[in-house]
Coordinates of C-alpha atoms and ligand atoms in Angstrom, one line a residue:
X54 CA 139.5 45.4 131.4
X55 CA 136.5 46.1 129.7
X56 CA 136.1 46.8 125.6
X57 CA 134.9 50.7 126.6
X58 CA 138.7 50.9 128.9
X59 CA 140.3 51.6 125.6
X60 CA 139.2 55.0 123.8
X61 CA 141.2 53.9 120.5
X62 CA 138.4 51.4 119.9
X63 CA 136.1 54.2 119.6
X64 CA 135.9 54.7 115.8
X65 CA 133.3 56.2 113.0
X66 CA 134.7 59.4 113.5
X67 CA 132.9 62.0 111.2
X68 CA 134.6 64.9 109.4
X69 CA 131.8 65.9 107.3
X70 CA 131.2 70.0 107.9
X71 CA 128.0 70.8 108.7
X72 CA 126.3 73.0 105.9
X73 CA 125.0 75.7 108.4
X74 CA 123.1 76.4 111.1
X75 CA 119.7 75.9 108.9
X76 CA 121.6 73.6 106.6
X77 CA 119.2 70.8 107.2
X78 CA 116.1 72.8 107.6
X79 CA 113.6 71.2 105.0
X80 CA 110.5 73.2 106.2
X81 CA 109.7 76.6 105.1
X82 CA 111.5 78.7 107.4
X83 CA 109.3 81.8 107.1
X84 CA 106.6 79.6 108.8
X85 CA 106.0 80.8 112.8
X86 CA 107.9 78.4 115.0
X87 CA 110.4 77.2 112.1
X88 CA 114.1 76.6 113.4
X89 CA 116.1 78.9 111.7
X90 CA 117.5 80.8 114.8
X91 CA 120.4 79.5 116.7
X92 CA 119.7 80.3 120.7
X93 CA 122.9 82.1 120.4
X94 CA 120.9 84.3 117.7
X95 CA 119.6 86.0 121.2
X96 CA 122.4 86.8 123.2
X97 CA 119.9 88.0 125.6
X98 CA 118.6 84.6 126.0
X99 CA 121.8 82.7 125.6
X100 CA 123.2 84.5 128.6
X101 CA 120.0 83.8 130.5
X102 CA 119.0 86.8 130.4
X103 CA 115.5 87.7 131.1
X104 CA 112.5 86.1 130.3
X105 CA 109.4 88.3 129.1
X106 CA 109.4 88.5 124.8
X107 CA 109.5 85.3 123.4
X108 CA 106.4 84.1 123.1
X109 CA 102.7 84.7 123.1
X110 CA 100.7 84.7 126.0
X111 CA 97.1 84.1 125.3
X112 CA 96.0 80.3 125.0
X113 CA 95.1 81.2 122.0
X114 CA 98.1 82.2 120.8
X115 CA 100.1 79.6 122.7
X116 CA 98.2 76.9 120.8
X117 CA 99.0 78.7 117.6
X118 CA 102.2 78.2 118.2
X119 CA 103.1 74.5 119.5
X120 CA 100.7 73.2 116.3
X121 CA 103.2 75.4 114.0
X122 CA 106.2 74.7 115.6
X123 CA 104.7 70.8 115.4
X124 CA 103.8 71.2 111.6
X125 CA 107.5 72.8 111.1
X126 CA 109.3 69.7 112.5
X127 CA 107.2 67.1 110.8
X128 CA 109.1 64.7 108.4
X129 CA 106.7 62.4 106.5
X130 CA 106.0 60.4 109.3
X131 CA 107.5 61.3 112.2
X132 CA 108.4 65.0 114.0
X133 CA 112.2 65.5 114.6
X134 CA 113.4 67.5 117.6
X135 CA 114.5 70.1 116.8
X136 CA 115.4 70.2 112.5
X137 CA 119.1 71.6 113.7
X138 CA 120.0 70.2 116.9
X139 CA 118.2 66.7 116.5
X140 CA 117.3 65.8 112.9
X141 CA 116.3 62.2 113.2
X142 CA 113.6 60.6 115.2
X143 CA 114.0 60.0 119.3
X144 CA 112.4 57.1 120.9
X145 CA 110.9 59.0 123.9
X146 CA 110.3 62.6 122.3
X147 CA 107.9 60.3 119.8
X148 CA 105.8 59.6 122.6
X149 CA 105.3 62.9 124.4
X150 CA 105.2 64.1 120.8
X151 CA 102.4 61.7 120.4
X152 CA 100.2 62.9 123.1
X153 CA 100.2 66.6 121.8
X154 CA 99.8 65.7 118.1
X155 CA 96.5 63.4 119.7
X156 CA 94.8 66.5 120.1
X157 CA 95.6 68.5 116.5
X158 CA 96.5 65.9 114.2
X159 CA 95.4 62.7 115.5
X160 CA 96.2 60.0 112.5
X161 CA 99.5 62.1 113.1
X162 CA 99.8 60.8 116.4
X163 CA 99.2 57.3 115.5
X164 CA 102.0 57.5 112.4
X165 CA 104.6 58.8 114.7
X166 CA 104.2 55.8 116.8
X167 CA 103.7 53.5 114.6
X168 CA 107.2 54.5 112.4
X169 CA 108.9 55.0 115.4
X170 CA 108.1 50.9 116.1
X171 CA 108.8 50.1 112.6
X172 CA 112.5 50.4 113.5
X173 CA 111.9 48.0 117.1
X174 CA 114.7 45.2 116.9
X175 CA 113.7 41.7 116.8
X176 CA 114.2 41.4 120.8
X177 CA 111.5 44.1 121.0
X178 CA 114.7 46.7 121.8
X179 CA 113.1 50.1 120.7
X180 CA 115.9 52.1 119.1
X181 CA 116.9 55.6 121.1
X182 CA 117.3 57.1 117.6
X183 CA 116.2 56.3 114.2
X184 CA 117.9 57.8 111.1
X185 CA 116.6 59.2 107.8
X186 CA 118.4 58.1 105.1
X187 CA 117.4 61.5 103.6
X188 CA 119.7 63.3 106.1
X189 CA 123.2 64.3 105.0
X190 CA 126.3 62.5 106.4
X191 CA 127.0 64.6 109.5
X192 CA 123.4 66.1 110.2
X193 CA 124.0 64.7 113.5
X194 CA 126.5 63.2 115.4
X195 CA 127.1 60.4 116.4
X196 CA 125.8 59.2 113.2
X197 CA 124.9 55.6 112.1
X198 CA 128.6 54.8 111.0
X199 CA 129.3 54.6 115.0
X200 CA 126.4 52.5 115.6
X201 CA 126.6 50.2 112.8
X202 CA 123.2 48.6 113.5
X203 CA 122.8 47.3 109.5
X204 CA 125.5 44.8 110.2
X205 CA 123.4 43.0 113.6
X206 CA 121.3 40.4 113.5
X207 CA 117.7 41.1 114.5
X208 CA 118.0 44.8 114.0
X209 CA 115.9 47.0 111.0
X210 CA 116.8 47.6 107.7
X211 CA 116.7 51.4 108.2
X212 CA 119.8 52.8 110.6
X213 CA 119.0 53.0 114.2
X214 CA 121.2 53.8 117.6
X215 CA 121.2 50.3 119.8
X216 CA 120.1 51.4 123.0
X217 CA 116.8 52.6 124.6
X218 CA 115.1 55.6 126.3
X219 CA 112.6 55.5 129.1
X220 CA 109.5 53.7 128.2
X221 CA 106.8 56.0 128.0
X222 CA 105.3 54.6 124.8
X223 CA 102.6 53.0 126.5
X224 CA 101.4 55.8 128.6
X225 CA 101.6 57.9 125.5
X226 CA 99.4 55.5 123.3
X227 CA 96.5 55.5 126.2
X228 CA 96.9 58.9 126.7
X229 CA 96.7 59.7 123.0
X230 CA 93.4 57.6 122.5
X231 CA 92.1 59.2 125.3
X232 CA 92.4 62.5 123.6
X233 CA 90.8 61.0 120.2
X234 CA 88.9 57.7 121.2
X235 CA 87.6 57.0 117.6
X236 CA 87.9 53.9 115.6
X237 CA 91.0 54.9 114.2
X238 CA 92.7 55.6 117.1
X239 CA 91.3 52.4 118.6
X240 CA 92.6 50.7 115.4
X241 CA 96.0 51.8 115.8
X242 CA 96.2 50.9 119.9
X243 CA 95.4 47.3 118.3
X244 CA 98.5 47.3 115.9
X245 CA 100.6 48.9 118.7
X246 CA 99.4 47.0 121.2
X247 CA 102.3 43.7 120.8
X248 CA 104.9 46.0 119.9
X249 CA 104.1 47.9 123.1
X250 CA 104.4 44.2 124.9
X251 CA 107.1 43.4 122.9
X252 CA 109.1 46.6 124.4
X253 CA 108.4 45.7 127.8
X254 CA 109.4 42.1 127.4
X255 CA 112.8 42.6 125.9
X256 CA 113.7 45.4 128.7
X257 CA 112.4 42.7 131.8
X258 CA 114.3 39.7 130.7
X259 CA 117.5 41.1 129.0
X260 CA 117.8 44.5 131.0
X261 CA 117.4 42.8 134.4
X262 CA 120.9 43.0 134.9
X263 CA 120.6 42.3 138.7
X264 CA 117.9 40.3 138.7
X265 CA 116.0 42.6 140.6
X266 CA 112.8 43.1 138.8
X267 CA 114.4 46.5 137.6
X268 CA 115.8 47.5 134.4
X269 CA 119.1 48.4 133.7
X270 CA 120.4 51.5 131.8
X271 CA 124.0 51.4 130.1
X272 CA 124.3 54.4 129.0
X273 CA 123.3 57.9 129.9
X274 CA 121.9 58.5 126.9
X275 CA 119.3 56.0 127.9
X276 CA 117.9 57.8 131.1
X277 CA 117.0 60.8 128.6
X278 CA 118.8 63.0 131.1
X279 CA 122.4 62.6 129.4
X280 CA 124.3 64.9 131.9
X281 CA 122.6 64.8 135.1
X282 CA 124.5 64.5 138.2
X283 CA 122.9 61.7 138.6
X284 CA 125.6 60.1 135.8
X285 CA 128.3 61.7 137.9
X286 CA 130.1 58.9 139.9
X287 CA 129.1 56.0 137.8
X288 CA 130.5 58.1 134.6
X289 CA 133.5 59.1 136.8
X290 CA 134.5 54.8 136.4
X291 CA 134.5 55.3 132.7
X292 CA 137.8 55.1 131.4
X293 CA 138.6 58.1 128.4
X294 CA 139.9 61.3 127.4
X295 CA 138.4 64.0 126.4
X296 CA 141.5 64.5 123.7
X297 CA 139.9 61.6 122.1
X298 CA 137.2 64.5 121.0
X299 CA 139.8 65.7 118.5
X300 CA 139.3 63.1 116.2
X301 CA 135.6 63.7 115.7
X302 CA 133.3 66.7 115.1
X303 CA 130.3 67.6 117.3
X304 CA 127.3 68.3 116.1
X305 CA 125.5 70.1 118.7
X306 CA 128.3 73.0 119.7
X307 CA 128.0 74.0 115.9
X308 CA 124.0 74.6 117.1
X309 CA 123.9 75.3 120.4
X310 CA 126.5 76.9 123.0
X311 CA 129.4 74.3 124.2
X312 CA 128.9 76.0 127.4
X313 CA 125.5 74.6 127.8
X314 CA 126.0 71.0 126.7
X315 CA 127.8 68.2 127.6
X316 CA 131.5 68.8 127.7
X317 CA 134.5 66.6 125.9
X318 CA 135.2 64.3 128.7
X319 CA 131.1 63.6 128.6
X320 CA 131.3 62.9 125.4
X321 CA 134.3 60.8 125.1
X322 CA 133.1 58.8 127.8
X323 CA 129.9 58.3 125.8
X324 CA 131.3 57.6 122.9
X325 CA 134.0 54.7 124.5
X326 CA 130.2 53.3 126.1
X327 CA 128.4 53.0 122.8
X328 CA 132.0 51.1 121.5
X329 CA 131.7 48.5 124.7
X330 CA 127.8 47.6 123.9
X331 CA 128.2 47.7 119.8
X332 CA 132.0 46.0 119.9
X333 CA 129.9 43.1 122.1
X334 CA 127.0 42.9 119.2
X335 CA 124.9 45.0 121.3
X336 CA 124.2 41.3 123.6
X337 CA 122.3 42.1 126.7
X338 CA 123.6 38.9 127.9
X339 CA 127.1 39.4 129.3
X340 CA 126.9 43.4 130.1
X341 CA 127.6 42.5 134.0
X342 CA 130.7 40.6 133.0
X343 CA 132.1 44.1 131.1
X344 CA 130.3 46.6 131.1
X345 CA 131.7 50.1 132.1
X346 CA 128.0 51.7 132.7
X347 CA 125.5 50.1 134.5
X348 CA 123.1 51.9 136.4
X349 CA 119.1 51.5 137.6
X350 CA 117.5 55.2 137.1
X351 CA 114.2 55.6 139.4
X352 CA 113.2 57.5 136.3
X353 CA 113.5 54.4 133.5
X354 CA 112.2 52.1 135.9
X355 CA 109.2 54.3 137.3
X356 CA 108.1 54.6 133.2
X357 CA 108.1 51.2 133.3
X358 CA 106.1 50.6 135.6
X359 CA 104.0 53.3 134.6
X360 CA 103.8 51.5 131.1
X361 CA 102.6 48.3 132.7
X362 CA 99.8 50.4 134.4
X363 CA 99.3 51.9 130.3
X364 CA 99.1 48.6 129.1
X365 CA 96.5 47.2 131.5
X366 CA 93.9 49.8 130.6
X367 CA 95.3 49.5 126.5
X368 CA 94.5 45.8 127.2
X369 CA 91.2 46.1 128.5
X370 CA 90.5 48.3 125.0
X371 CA 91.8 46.0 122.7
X372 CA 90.2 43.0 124.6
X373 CA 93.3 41.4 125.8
X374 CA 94.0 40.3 129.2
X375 CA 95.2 43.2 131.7
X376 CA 96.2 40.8 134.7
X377 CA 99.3 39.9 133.6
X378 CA 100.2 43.8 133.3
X379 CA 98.6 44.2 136.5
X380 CA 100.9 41.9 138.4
X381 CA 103.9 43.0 136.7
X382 CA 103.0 47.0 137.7
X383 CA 102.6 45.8 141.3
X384 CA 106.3 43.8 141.1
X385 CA 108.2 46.8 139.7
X386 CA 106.9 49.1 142.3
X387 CA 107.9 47.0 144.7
X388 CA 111.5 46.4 143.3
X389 CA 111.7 50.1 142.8
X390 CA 110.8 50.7 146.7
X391 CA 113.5 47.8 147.4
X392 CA 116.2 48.7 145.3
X393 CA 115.9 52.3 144.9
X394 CA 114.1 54.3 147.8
X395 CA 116.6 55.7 150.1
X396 CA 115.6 55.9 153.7
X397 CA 117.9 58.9 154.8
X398 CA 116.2 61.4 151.7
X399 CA 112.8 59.6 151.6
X400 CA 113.1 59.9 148.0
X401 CA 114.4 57.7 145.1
X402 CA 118.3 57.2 144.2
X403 CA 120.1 55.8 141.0
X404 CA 121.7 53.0 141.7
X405 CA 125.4 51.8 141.0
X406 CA 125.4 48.3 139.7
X407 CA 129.1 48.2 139.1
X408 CA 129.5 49.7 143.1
X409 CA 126.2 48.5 144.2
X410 CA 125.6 51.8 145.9
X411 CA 122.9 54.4 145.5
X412 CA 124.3 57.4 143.8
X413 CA 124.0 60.7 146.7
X414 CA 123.3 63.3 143.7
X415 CA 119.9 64.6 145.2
X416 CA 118.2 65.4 140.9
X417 CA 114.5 65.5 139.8
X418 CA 114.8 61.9 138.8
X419 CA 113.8 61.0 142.5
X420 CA 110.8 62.3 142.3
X421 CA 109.7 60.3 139.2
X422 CA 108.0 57.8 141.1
X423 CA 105.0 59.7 141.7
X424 CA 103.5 58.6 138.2
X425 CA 102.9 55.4 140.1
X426 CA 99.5 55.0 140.9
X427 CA 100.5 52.1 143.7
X428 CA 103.6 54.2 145.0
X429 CA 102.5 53.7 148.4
X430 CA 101.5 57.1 150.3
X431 CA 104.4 57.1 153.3
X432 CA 106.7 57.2 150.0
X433 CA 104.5 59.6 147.7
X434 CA 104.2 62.2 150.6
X435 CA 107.8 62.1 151.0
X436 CA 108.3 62.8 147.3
X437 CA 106.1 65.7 148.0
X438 CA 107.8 66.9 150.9
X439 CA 111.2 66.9 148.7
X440 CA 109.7 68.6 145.5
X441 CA 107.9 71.3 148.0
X442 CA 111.9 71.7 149.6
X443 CA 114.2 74.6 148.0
X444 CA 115.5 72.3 146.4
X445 CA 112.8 72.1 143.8
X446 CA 110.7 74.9 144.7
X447 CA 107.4 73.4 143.7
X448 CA 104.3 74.9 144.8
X449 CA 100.8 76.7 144.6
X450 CA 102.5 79.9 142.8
X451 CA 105.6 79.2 141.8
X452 CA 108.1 81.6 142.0
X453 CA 110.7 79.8 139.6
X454 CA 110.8 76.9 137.3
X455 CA 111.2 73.7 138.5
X456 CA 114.9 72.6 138.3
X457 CA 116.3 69.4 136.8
X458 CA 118.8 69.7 139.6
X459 CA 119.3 70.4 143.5
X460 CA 119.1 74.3 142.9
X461 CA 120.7 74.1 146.6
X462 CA 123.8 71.8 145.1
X463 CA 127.3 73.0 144.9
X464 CA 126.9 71.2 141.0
X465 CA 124.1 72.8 139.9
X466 CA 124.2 74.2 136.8
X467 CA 121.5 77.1 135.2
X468 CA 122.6 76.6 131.7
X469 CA 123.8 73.1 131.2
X470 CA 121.5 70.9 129.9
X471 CA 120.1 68.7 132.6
X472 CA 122.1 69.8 135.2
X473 CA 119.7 72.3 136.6
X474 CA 117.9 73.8 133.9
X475 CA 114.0 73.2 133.6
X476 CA 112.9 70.7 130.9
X477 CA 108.9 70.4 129.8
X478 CA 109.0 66.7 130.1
X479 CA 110.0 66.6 133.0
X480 CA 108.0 69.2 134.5
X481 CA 104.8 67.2 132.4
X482 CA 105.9 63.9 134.3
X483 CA 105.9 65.6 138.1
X484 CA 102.8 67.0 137.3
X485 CA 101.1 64.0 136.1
X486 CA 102.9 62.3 139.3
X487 CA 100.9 65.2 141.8
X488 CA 97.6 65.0 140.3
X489 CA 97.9 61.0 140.4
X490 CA 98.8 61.2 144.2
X491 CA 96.2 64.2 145.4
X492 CA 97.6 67.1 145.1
X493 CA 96.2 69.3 142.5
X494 CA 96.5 72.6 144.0
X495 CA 100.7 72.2 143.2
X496 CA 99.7 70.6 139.7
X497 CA 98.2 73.8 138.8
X498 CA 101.2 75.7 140.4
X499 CA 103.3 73.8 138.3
X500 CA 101.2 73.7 134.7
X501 CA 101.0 77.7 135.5
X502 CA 104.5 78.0 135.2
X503 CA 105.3 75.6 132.6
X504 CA 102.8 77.3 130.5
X505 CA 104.3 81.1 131.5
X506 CA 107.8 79.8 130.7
X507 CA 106.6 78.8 127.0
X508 CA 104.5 82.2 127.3
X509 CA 107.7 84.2 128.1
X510 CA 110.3 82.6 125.9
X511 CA 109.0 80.3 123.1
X512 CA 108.8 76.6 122.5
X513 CA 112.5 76.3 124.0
X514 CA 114.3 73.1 124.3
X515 CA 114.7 74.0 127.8
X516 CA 114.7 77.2 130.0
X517 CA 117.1 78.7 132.2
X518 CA 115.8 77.6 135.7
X519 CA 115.9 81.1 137.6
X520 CA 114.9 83.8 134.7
X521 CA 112.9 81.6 132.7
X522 CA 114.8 82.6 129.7
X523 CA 114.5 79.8 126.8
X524 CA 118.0 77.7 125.8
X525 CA 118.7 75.4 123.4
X526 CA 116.4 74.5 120.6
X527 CA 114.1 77.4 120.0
X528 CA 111.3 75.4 118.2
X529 CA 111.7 72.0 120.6
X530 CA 108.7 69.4 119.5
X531 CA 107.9 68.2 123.0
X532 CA 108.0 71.4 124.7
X533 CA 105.2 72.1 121.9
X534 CA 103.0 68.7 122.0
X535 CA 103.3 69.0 126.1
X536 CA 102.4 72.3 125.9
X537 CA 99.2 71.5 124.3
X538 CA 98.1 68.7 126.8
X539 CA 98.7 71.3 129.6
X540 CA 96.8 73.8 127.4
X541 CA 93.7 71.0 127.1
X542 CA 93.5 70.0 131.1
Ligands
2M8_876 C1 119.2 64.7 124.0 O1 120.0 63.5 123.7 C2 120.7 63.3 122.5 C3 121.3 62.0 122.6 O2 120.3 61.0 122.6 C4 121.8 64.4 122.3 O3 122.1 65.1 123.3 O4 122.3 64.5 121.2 C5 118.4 64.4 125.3 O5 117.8 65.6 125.7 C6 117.3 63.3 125.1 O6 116.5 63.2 126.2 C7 116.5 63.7 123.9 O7 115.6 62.6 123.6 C8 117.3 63.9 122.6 C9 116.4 64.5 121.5 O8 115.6 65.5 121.9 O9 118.3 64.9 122.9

């Protein structure tokens, strides 16, 4: 029996009627790139239709548009999302945020990190989410009255979510520098740099639920991609019911079509996960003992790793010693290739703490692991061979864009989220992960058509994964800041 097993726990339900669709817009909506728009605003678009109006195509113009739609979701000193869908600050938007803002608005870049590890919890837990106080009751749900984070010990005084997101602060801080190496910047790297440690240290010794040298995730919301497949059969174990739903409102159907998010029974099940880990003081300590979602994501732990790598080169910078994060990059490869590489796809797998079984969902999270630098080249070819496949379609010219899911899967889904749709991040990742492990000639096929989806539909959330069309958020902050970095390279 575990604390999440019983839905009635879940509480902090919110009632409070959203204003409007631009209800919380602060920014002058006239502005190019301001959210003002629902997707469903283009029924074209929301029907995934086709792809070809909605945005410029010149770099020029391109640039023009991720700094405004940047500028339009800045909030004194952090950017939000999206100012209707998302109208707080998120841990790992922050960071790909970070690297785009490096290049236009540099002391920008260093502020977003920077607030954004204001709110890191005494145990160096960085907070998924972290709330305005300016924000109306009910801008978003689930709000801080499910969290409750005011009443634990350790956390901030300003309102945050208790879990995490993968780790790609570190990466992001480098990167960022790299883009504007003055003494500012170097400044801030200095500042960040035990926060960044601090991160690290809290998800290796209380997230290493196995004791595996890999972190454990124990929620979906953790991994980043909240409905993937990948959640599936470790999600299916989750006791709720989606009637539970009727005692709350959601947020993001009032912004965004139901039929492209996460459904009820997602939801309750997130909702009865959030009430295990908060009902237990948010302890990292006891989660094998209860809790309903535990699950290592080749994803997290390849940012991880990745952030180790980061911090060595940060180190070296700020005159601090890199061997330690050198060793520790080296040990989480090598629990990744233990714990997570699945012989029979030659790619990487989720896997099941509560089952001990790698989860068969083939998504793009497998091929995270190619932003390892010391993956190992019988693994990174492999990777190659399954992002090349139909199943991902990557390649020299790209024909479409590269799917969050198996487009070959009986589950795939064009609209839903990140159960097939094609995500910037993502896309930004792989890329990063080809050019790391010799291949540029599919790099560029991929940055080409990241860039022409932004081109044909707009700084979307995400983009409908055959026509291209955009979907969700229609002025989405990391599709903008990644958009830039591709731009720059
Ligand atoms: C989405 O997640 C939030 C919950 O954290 C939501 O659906 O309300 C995900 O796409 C996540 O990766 C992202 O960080 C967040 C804000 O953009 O939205």
């Amino acid at each position: 029996m575990t604390a999440g097993a019983n839905p009635t726990r879940v509480d902090g339900a919110v009632t409070a009627e959203p204003t409007g669709v631009d209800g919380s817009v602060t920014a002058d909506p006239t502005r190019v790139g301001a959210e003002v728009h629902p997707i469903r605003a283009d029924p074209t678009r929301a029907a995934g239709g086709p792809a070809g109006s909605g945005g410029p195509t010149d770099p020029a113009g391109l640039r023009r548009l991720a700094v405004d739609t940047l500028d339009a979701n800045w909030e004194h000193d952090h950017t939000v999302p999206s100012r209707t869908l998302y109208p707080h600050q998120w841990s790992w938007d922050s960071a790909f945020i970070a690297i785009g803002l490096a290049q236009i608005r540099p002391e920008r870049a260093w502020q977003e990190l920077a607030s954004l590890f204001r709110a890191q919890w005494a145990d160096g837990r960085v907070p998924h989410i972290v709330f305005n106080p300016a924000m109306r009751v009910g801008a978003y749900f689930p709000g801080p009255e499910l969290w409750r984070s005011a009443s634990v010990e350790g956390a901030p005084a300003v309102d945050t979510s208790g879990l995490v997101q993968p780790p790609v602060h570190a990466l992001a801080a480098l990167l960022a520098y790299r883009r504007a190496p003055d003494p500012a910047g170097l400044a801030a790297l200095r500042r960040l740099y035990p926060a960044l440690v601090a991160q690290q240290h809290y998800l290796a010794t209380r997230r290493d639920v196995a004791g595996d040298g890999l972190v454990c995730i124990v929620h979906p919301w953790e991994s980043g991609l909240d409905n993937s497949p990948a959640w599936d059969e470790p999600m299916a174990a989750v006791p709720a019911e989606a009637s539970v739903m009727r005692a709350y409102r959601r947020h993001d159907t009032v912004h965004a079509d139901a039929a492209h998010r996460p459904t009820d029974l997602d939801y309750a099940r997130y909702l009865a996960i959030v009430a295990a880990y908060r009902d237990h003081g948010y302890a990292d300590r006891p989660l094998a003992d209860h809790h309903p979602f535990l699950v290592e994501c080749p994803l997290f732990n390849a940012a991880f790793g990745s952030a180790e790598h980061a911090l060595a080169e940060i180190a070296v910078l700020v005159g601090a010693d890199p061997g330690p994060h050198r060793a520790r990059a080296a040990q989480i490869t090598e629990a990744l290739l233990r714990r997570l590489h699945d012989p029979g796809t030659g790619t990487f797998q989720p896997r099941d703490l509560r089952t001990d079984r790698l989860v068969s969902a083939r998504t793009v999270l497998g091929l995270a692991p190619l932003i390892l630098p010391d993956l190992p080249a019988r693994q990174a070819d492999a990777i190659v061979v399954e992002a090349r496949s139909a199943r991902f379609g990557v390649a020299r010219r790209m024909d479409r864009p590269l799917p969050t899911h198996d487009r070959t899967a009986p589950d795939f889904e064009p609209l839903r989220y990140w159960r097939g749709p094609s995500w910037l991040n993502i896309g930004w990742l792989v890329h990063r992960g080809l050019l790391t492990h010799g291949h540029p000639e599919l790099a560029a096929g991929l940055r080409r058509s990241m860039i022409d989806l932004v081109g044909g539909a707009g700084c979307h959330e995400y983009f409908h994964p055959d026509t291209g069309a955009g979907l969700g958020s229609p002025a989405f902050s990391w599709t903008a800041a990644l958009l830039l970095d591709l731009l720059a390279d």
